[in-house]
mmCIF file of N, CA and C in Angstrom:
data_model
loop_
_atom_site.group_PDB
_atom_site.id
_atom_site.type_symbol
_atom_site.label_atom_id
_atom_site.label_comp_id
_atom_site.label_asym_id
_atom_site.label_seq_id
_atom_site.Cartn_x
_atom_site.Cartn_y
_atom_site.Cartn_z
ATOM 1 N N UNK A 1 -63.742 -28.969 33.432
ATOM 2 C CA UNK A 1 -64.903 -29.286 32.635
ATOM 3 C C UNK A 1 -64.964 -30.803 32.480
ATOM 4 N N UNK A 2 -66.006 -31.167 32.856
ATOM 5 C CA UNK A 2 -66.519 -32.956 33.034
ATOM 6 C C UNK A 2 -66.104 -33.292 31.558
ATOM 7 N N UNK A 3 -66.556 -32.591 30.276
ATOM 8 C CA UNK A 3 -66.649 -33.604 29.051
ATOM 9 C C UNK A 3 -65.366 -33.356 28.201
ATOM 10 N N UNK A 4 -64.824 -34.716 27.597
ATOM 11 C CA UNK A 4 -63.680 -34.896 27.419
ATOM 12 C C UNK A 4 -63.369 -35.030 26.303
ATOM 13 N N UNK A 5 -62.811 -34.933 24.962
ATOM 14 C CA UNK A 5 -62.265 -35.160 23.662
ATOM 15 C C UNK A 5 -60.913 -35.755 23.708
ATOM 16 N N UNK A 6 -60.764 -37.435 23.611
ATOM 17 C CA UNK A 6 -59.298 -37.726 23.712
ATOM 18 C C UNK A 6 -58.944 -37.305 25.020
ATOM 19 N N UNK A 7 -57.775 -36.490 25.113
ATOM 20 C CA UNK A 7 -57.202 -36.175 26.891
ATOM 21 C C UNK A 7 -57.458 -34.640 26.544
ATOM 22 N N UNK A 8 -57.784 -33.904 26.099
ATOM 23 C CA UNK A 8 -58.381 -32.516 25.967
ATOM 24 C C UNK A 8 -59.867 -32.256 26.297
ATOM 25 N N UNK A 9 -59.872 -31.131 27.069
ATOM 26 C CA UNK A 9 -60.925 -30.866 27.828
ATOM 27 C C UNK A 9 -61.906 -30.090 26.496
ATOM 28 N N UNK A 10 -63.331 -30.003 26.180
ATOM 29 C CA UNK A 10 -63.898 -29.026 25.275
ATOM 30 C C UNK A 10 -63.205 -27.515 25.587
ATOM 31 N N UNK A 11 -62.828 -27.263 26.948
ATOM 32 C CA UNK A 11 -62.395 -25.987 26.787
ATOM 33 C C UNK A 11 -61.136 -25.643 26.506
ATOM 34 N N UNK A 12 -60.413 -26.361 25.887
ATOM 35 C CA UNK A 12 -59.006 -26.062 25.307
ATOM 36 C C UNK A 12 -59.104 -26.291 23.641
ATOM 37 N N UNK A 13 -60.365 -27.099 23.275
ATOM 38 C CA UNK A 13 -60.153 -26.338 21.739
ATOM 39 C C UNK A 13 -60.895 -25.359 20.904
ATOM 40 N N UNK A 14 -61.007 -24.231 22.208
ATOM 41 C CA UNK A 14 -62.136 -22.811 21.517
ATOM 42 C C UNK A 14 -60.988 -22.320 20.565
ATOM 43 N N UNK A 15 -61.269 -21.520 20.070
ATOM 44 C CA UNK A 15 -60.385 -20.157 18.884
ATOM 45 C C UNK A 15 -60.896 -19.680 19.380
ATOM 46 N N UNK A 16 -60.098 -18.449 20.274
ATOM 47 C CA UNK A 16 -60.448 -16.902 20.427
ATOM 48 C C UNK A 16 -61.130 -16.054 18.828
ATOM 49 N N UNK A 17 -61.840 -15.574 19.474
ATOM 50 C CA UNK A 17 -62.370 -14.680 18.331
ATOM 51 C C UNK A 17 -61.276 -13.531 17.959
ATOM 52 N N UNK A 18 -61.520 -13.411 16.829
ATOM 53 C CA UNK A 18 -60.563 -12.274 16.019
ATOM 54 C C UNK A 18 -61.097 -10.903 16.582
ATOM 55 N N UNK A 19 -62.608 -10.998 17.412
ATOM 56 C CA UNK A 19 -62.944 -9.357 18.062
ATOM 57 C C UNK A 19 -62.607 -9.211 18.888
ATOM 58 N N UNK A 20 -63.303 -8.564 19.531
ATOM 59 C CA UNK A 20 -63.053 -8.358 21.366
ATOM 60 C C UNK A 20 -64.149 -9.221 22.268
ATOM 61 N N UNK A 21 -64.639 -9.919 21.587
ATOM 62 C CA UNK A 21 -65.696 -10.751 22.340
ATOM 63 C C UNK A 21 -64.710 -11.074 23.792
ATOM 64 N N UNK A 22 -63.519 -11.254 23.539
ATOM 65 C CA UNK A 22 -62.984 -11.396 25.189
ATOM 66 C C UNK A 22 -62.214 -12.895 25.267
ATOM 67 N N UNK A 23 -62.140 -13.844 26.302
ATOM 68 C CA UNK A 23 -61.463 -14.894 26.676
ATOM 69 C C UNK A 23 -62.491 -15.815 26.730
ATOM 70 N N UNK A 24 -62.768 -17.219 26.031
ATOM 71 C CA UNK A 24 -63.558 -17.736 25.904
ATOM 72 C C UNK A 24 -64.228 -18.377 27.230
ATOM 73 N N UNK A 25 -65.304 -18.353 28.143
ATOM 74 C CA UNK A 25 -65.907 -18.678 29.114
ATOM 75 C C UNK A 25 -67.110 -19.579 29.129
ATOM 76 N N UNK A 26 -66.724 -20.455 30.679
ATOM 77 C CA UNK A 26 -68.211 -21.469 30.886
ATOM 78 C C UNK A 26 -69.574 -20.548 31.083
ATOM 79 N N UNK A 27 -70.841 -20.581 30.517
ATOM 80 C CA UNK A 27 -72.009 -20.361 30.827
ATOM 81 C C UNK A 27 -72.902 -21.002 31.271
ATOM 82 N N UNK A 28 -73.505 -22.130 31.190
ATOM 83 C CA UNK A 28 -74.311 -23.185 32.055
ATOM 84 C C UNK A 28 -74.331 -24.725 30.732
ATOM 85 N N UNK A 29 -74.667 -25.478 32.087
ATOM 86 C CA UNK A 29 -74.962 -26.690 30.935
ATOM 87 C C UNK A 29 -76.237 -27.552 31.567
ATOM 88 N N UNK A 30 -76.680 -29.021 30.595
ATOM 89 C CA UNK A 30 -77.619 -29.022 31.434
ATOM 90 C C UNK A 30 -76.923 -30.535 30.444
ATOM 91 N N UNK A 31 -77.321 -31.837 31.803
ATOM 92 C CA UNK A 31 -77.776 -33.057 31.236
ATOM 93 C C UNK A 31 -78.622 -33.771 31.262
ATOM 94 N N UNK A 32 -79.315 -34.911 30.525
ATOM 95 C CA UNK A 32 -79.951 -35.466 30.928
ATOM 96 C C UNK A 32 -79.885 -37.168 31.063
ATOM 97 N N UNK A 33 -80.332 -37.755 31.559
ATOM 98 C CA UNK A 33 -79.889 -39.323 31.708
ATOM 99 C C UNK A 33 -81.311 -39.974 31.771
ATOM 100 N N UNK A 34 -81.374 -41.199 30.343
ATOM 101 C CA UNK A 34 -82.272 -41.388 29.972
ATOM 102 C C UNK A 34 -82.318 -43.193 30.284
ATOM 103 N N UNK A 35 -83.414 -43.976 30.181
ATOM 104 C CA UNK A 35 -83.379 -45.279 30.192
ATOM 105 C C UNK A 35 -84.461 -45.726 29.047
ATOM 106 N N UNK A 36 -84.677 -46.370 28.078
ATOM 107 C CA UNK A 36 -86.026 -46.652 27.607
ATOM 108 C C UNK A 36 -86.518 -45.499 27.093
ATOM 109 N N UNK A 37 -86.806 -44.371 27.229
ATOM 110 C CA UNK A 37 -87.833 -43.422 27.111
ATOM 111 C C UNK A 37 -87.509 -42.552 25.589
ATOM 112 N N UNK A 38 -88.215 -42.106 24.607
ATOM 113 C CA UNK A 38 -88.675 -41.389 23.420
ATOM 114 C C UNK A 38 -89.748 -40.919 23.412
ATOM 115 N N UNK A 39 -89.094 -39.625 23.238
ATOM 116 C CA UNK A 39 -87.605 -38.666 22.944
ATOM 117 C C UNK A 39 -87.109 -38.696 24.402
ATOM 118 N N UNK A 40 -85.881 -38.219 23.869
ATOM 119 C CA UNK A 40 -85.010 -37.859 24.973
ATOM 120 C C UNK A 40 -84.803 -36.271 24.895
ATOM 121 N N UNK A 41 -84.973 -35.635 25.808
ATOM 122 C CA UNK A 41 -84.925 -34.081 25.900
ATOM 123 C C UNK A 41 -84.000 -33.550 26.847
ATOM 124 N N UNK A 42 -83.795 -32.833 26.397
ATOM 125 C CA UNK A 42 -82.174 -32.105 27.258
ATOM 126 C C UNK A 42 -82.648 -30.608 26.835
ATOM 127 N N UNK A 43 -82.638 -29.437 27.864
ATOM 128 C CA UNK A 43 -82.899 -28.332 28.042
ATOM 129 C C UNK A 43 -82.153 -27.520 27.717
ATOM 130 N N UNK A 44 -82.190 -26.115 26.708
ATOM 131 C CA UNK A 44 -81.353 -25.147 26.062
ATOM 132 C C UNK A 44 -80.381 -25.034 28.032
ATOM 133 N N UNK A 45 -79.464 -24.799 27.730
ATOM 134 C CA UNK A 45 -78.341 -24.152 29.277
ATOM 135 C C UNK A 45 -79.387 -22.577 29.655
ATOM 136 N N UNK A 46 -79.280 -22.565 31.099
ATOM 137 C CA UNK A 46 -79.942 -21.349 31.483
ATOM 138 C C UNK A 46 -78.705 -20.251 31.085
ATOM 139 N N UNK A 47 -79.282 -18.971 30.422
ATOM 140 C CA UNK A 47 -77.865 -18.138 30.072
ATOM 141 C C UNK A 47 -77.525 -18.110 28.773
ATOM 142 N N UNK A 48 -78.118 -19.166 28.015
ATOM 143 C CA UNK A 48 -77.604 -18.965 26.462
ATOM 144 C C UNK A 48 -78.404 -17.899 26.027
ATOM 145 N N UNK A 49 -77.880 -16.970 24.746
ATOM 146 C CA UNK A 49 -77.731 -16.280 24.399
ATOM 147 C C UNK A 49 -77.356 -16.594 23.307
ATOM 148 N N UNK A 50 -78.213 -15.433 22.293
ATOM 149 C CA UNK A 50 -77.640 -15.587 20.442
ATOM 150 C C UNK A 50 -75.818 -15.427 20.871
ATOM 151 N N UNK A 51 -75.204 -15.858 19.450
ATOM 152 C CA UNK A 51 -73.844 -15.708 19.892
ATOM 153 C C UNK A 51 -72.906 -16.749 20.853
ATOM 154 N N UNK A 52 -73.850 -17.245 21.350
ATOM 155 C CA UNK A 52 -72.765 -18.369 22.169
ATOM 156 C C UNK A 52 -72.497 -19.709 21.516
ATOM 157 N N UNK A 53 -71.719 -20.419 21.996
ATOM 158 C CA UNK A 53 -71.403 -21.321 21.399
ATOM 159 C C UNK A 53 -71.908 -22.762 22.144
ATOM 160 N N UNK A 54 -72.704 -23.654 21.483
ATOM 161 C CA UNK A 54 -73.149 -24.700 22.544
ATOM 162 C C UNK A 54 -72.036 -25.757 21.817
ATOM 163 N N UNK A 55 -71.967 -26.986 22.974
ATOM 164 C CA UNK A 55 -71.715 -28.011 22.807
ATOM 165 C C UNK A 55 -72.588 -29.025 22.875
ATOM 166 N N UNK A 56 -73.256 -29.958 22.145
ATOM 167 C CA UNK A 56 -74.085 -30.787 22.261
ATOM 168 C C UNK A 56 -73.114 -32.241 22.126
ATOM 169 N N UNK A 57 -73.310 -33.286 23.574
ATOM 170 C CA UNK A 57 -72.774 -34.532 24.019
ATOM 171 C C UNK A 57 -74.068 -35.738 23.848
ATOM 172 N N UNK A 58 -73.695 -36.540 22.932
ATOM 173 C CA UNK A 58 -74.855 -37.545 23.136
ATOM 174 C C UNK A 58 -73.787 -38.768 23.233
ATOM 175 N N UNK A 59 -74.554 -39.652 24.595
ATOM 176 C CA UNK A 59 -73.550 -40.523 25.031
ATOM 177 C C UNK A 59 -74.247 -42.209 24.630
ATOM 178 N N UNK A 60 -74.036 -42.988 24.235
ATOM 179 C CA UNK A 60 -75.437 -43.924 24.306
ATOM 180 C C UNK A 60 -74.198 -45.567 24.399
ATOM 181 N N UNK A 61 -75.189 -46.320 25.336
ATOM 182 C CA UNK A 61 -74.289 -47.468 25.701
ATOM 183 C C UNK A 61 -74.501 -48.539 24.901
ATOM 184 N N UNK A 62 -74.155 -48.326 23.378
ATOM 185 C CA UNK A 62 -74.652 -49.511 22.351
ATOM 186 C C UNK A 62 -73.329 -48.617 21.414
ATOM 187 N N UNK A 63 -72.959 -49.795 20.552
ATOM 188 C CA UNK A 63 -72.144 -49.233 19.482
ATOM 189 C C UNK A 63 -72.872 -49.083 17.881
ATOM 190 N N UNK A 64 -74.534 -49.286 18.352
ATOM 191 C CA UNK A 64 -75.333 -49.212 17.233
ATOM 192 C C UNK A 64 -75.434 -47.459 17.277
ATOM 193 N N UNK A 65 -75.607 -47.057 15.648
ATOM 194 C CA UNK A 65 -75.716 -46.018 15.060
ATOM 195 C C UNK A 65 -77.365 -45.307 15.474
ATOM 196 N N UNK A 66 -77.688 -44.640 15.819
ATOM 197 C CA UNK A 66 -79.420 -43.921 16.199
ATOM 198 C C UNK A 66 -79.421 -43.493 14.529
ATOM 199 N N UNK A 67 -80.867 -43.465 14.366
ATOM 200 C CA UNK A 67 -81.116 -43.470 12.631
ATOM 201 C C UNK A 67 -82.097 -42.881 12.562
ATOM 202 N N UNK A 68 -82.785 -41.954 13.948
ATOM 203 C CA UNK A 68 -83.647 -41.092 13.637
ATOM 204 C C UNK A 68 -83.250 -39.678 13.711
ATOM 205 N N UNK A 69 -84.000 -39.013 14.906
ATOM 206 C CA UNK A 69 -83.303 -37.145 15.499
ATOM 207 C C UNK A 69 -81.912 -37.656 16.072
ATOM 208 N N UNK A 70 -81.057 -36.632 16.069
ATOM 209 C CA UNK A 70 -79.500 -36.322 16.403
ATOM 210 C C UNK A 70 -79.865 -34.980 16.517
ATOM 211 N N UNK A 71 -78.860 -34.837 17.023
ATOM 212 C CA UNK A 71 -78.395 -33.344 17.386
ATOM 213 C C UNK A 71 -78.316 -33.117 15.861
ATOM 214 N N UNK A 72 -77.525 -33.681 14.971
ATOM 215 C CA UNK A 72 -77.063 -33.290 13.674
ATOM 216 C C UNK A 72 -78.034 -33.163 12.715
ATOM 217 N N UNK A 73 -79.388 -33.955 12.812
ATOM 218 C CA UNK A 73 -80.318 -34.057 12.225
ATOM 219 C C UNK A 73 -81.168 -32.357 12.359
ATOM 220 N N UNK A 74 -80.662 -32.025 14.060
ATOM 221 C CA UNK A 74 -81.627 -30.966 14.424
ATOM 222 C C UNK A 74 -80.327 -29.401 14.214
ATOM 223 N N UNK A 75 -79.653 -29.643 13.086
ATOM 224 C CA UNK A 75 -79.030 -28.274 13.048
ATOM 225 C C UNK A 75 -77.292 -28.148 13.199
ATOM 226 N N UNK A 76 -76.949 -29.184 14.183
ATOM 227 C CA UNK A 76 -75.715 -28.932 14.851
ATOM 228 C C UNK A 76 -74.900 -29.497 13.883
ATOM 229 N N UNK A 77 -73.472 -29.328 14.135
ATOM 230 C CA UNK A 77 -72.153 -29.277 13.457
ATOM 231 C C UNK A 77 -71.538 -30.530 13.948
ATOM 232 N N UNK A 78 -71.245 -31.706 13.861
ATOM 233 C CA UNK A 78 -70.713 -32.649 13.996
ATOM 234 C C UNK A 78 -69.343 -32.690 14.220
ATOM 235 N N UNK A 79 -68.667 -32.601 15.764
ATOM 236 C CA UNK A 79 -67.083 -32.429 16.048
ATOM 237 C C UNK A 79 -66.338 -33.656 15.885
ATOM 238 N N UNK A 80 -67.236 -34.942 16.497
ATOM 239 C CA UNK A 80 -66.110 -35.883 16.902
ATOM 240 C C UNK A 80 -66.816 -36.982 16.789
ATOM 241 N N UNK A 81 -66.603 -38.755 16.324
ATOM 242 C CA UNK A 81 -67.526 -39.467 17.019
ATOM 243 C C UNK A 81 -66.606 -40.493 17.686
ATOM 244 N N UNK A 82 -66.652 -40.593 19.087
ATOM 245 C CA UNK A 82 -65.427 -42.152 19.357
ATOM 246 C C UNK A 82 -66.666 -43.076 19.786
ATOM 247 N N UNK A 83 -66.264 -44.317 19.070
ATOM 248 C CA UNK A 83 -66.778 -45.733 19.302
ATOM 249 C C UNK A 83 -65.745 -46.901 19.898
ATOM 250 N N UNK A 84 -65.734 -46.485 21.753
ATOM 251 C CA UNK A 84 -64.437 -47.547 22.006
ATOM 252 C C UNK A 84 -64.810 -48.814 22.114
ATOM 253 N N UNK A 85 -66.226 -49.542 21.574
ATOM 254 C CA UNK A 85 -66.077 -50.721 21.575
ATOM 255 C C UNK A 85 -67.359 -51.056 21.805
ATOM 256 N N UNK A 86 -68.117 -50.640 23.256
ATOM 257 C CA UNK A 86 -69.801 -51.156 24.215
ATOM 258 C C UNK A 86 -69.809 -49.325 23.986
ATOM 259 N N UNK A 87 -69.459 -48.395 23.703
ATOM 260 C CA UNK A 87 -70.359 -47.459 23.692
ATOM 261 C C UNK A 87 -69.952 -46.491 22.243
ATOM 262 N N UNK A 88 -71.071 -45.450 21.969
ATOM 263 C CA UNK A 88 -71.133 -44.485 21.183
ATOM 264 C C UNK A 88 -70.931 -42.838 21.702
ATOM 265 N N UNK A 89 -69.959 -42.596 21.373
ATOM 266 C CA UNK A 89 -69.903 -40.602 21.980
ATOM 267 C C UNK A 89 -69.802 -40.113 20.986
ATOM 268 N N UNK A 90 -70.734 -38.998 20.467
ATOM 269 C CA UNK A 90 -71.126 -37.866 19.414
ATOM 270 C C UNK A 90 -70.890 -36.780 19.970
ATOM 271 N N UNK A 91 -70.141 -35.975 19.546
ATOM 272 C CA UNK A 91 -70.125 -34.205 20.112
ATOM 273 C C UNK A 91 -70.268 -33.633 19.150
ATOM 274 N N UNK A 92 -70.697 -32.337 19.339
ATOM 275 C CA UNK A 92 -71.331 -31.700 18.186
ATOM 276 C C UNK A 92 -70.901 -30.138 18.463
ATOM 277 N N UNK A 93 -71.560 -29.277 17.930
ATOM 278 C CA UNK A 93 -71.885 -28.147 18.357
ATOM 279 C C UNK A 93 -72.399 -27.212 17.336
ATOM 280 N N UNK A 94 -72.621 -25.513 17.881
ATOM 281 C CA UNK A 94 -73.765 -24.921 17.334
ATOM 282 C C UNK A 94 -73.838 -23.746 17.665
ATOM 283 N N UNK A 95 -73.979 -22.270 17.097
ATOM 284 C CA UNK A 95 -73.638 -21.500 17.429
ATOM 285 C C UNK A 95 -75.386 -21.208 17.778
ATOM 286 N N UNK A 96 -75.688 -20.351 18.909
ATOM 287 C CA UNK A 96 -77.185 -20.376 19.522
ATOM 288 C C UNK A 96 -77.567 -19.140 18.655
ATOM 289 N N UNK A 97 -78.845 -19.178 17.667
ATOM 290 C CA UNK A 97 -79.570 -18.218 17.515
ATOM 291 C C UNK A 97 -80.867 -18.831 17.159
ATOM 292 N N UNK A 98 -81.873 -17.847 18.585
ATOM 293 C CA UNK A 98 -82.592 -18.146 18.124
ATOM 294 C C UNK A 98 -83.145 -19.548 18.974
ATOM 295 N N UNK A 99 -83.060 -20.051 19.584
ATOM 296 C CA UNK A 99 -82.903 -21.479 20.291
ATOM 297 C C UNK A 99 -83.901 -21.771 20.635
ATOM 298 N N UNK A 100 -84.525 -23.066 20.813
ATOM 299 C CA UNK A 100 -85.764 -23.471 21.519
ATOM 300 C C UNK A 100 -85.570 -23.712 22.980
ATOM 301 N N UNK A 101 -86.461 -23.721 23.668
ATOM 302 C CA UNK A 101 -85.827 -24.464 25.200
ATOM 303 C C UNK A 101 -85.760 -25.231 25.486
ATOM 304 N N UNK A 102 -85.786 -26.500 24.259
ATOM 305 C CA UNK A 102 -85.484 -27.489 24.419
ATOM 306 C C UNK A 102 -84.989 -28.269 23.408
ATOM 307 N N UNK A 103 -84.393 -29.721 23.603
ATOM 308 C CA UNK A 103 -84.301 -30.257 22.259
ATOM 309 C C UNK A 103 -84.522 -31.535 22.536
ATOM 310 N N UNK A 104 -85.538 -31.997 21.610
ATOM 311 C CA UNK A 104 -86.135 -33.541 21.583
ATOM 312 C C UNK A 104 -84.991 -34.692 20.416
ATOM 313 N N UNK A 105 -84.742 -35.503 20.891
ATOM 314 C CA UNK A 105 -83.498 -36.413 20.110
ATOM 315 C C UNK A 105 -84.520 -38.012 20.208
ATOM 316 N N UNK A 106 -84.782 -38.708 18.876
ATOM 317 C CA UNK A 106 -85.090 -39.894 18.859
ATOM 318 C C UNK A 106 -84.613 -40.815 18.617
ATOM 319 N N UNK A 107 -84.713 -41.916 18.682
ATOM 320 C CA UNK A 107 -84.579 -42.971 18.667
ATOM 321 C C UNK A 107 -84.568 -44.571 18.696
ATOM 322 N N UNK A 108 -84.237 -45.695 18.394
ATOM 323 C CA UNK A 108 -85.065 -46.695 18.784
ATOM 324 C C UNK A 108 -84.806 -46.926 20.083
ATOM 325 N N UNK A 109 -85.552 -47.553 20.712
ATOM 326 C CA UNK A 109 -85.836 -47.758 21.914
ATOM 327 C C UNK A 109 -84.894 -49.076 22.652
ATOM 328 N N UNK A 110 -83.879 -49.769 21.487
ATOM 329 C CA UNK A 110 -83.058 -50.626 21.947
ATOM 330 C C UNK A 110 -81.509 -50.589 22.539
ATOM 331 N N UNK A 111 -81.530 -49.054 22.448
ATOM 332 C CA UNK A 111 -80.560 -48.388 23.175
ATOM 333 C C UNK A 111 -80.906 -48.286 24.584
ATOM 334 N N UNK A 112 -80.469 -49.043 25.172
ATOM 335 C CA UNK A 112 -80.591 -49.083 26.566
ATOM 336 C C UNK A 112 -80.705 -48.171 27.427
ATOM 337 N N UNK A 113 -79.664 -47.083 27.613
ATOM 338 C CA UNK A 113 -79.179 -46.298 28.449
ATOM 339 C C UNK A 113 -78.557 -44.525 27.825
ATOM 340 N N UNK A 114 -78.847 -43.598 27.562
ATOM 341 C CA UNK A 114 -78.172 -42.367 26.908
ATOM 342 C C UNK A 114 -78.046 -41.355 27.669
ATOM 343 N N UNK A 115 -77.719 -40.747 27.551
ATOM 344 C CA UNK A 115 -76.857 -39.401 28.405
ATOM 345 C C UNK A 115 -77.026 -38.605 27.174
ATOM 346 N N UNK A 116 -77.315 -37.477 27.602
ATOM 347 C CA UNK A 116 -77.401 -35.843 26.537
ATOM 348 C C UNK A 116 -76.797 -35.069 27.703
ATOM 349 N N UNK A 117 -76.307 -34.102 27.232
ATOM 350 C CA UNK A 117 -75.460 -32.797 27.672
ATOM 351 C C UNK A 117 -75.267 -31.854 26.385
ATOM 352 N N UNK A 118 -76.085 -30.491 27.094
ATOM 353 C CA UNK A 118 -75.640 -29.221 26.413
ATOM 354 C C UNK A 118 -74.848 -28.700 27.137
ATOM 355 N N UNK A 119 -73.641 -27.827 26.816
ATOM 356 C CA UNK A 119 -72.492 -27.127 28.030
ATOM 357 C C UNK A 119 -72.678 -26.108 26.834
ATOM 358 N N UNK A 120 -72.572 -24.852 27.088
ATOM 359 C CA UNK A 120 -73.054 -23.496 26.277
ATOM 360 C C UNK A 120 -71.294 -22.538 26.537
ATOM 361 N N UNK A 121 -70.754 -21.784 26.074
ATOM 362 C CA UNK A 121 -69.679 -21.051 25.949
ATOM 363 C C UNK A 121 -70.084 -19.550 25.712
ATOM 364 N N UNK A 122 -69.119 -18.723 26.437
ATOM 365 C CA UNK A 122 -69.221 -17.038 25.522
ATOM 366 C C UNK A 122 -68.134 -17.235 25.087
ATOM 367 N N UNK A 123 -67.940 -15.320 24.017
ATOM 368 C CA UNK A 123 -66.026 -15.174 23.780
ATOM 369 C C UNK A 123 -65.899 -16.231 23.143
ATOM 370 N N UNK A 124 -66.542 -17.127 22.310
ATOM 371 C CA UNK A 124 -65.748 -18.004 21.419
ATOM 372 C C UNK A 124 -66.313 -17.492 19.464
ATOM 373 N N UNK A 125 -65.253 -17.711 18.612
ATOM 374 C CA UNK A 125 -65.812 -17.213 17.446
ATOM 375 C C UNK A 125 -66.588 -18.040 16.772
ATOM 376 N N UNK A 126 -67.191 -17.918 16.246
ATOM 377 C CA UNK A 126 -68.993 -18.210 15.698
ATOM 378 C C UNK A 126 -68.380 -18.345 14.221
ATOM 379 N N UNK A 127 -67.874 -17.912 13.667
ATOM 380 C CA UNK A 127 -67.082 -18.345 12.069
ATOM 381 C C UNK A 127 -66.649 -19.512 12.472
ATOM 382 N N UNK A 128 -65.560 -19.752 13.495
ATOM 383 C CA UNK A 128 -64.724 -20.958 13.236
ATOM 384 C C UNK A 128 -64.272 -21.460 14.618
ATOM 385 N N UNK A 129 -65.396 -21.885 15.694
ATOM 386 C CA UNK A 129 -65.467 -22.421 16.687
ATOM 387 C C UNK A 129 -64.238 -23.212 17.524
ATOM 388 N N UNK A 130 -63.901 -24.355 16.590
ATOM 389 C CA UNK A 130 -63.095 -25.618 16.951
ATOM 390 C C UNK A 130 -61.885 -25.067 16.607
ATOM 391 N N UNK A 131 -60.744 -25.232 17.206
ATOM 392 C CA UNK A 131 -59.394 -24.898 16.968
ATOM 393 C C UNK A 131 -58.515 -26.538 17.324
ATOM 394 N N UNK A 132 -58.405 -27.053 15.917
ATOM 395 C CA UNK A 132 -57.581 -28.554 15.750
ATOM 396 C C UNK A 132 -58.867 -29.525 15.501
ATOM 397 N N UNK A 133 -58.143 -30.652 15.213
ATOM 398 C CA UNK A 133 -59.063 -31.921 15.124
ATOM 399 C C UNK A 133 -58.983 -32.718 16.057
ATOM 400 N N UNK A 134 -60.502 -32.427 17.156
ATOM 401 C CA UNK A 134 -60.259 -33.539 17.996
ATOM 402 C C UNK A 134 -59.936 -34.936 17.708
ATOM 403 N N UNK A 135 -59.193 -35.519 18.280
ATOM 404 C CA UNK A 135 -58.989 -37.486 18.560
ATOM 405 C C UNK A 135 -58.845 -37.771 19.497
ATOM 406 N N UNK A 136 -58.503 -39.254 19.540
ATOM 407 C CA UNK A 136 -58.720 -39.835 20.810
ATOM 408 C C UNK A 136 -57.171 -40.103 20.791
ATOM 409 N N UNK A 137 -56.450 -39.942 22.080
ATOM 410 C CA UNK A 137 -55.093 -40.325 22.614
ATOM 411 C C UNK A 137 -55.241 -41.810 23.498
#
């Protein structure tokens, strides 16, 4: 899996669910790569389903804060934020019900360059998603 937390992959800190939902699995993801342009839109993953678990990645090449739409603004759960210096990484996530097919994220327009990524999960538990506190190593 491309997106990274510290030296841990997103798919090593699911919690198995306490049911039988099963072994936690990839379902689709989608990114988008933006320059200048508002909103920035990144597409629900083909395959999500109430019950799954998304990951929402917003990548942006400024260490300035966005002060309009976020992922967090639009619902999601706030995992991680690393600021190594020239850039900003936000991960988030969100259990899907109900979903639009899309999601519009704003911002000022002096952010140069951003990257969005949804990566969607099954088999992961919906009470209590994250297993540890991501950091950076």
């Amino acid at each position: 899996m491309p997106v990274l937390m510290g030296t841990r992959s997103v798919a090593t800190i699911w919690k198995r669910p306490a049911t039988t939902l099963g072994t936690p699995a990839y379902v689709a993801h989608e990114v988008t790569a933006v320059t200048q342009v508002d909103p920035k839109t990144v597409n629900k993953p083909t395959g999500t389903l109430d019950g799954h678990v998304m990951i929402g990645v917003m990548a942006l090449a400024t260490t300035t804060e966005p002060q309009t739409t976020t992922f967090e603004t639009l619902g999601w759960t706030p995992i991680n934020t690393q600021n190594p210096g020239t850039q900003l990484l936000r991960t988030y996530y969100k259990v899907a019900s109900s979903e639009p097919a899309s999601y519009s994220l704003d911002w000022s327009s002096g952010h140069p360059f951003s990257c969005l990524s949804i990566i969607t999960f099954s088999g992961v538990s919906n009470s209590s998603p994250i297993d540890g506190t991501p950091s950076v190593n």
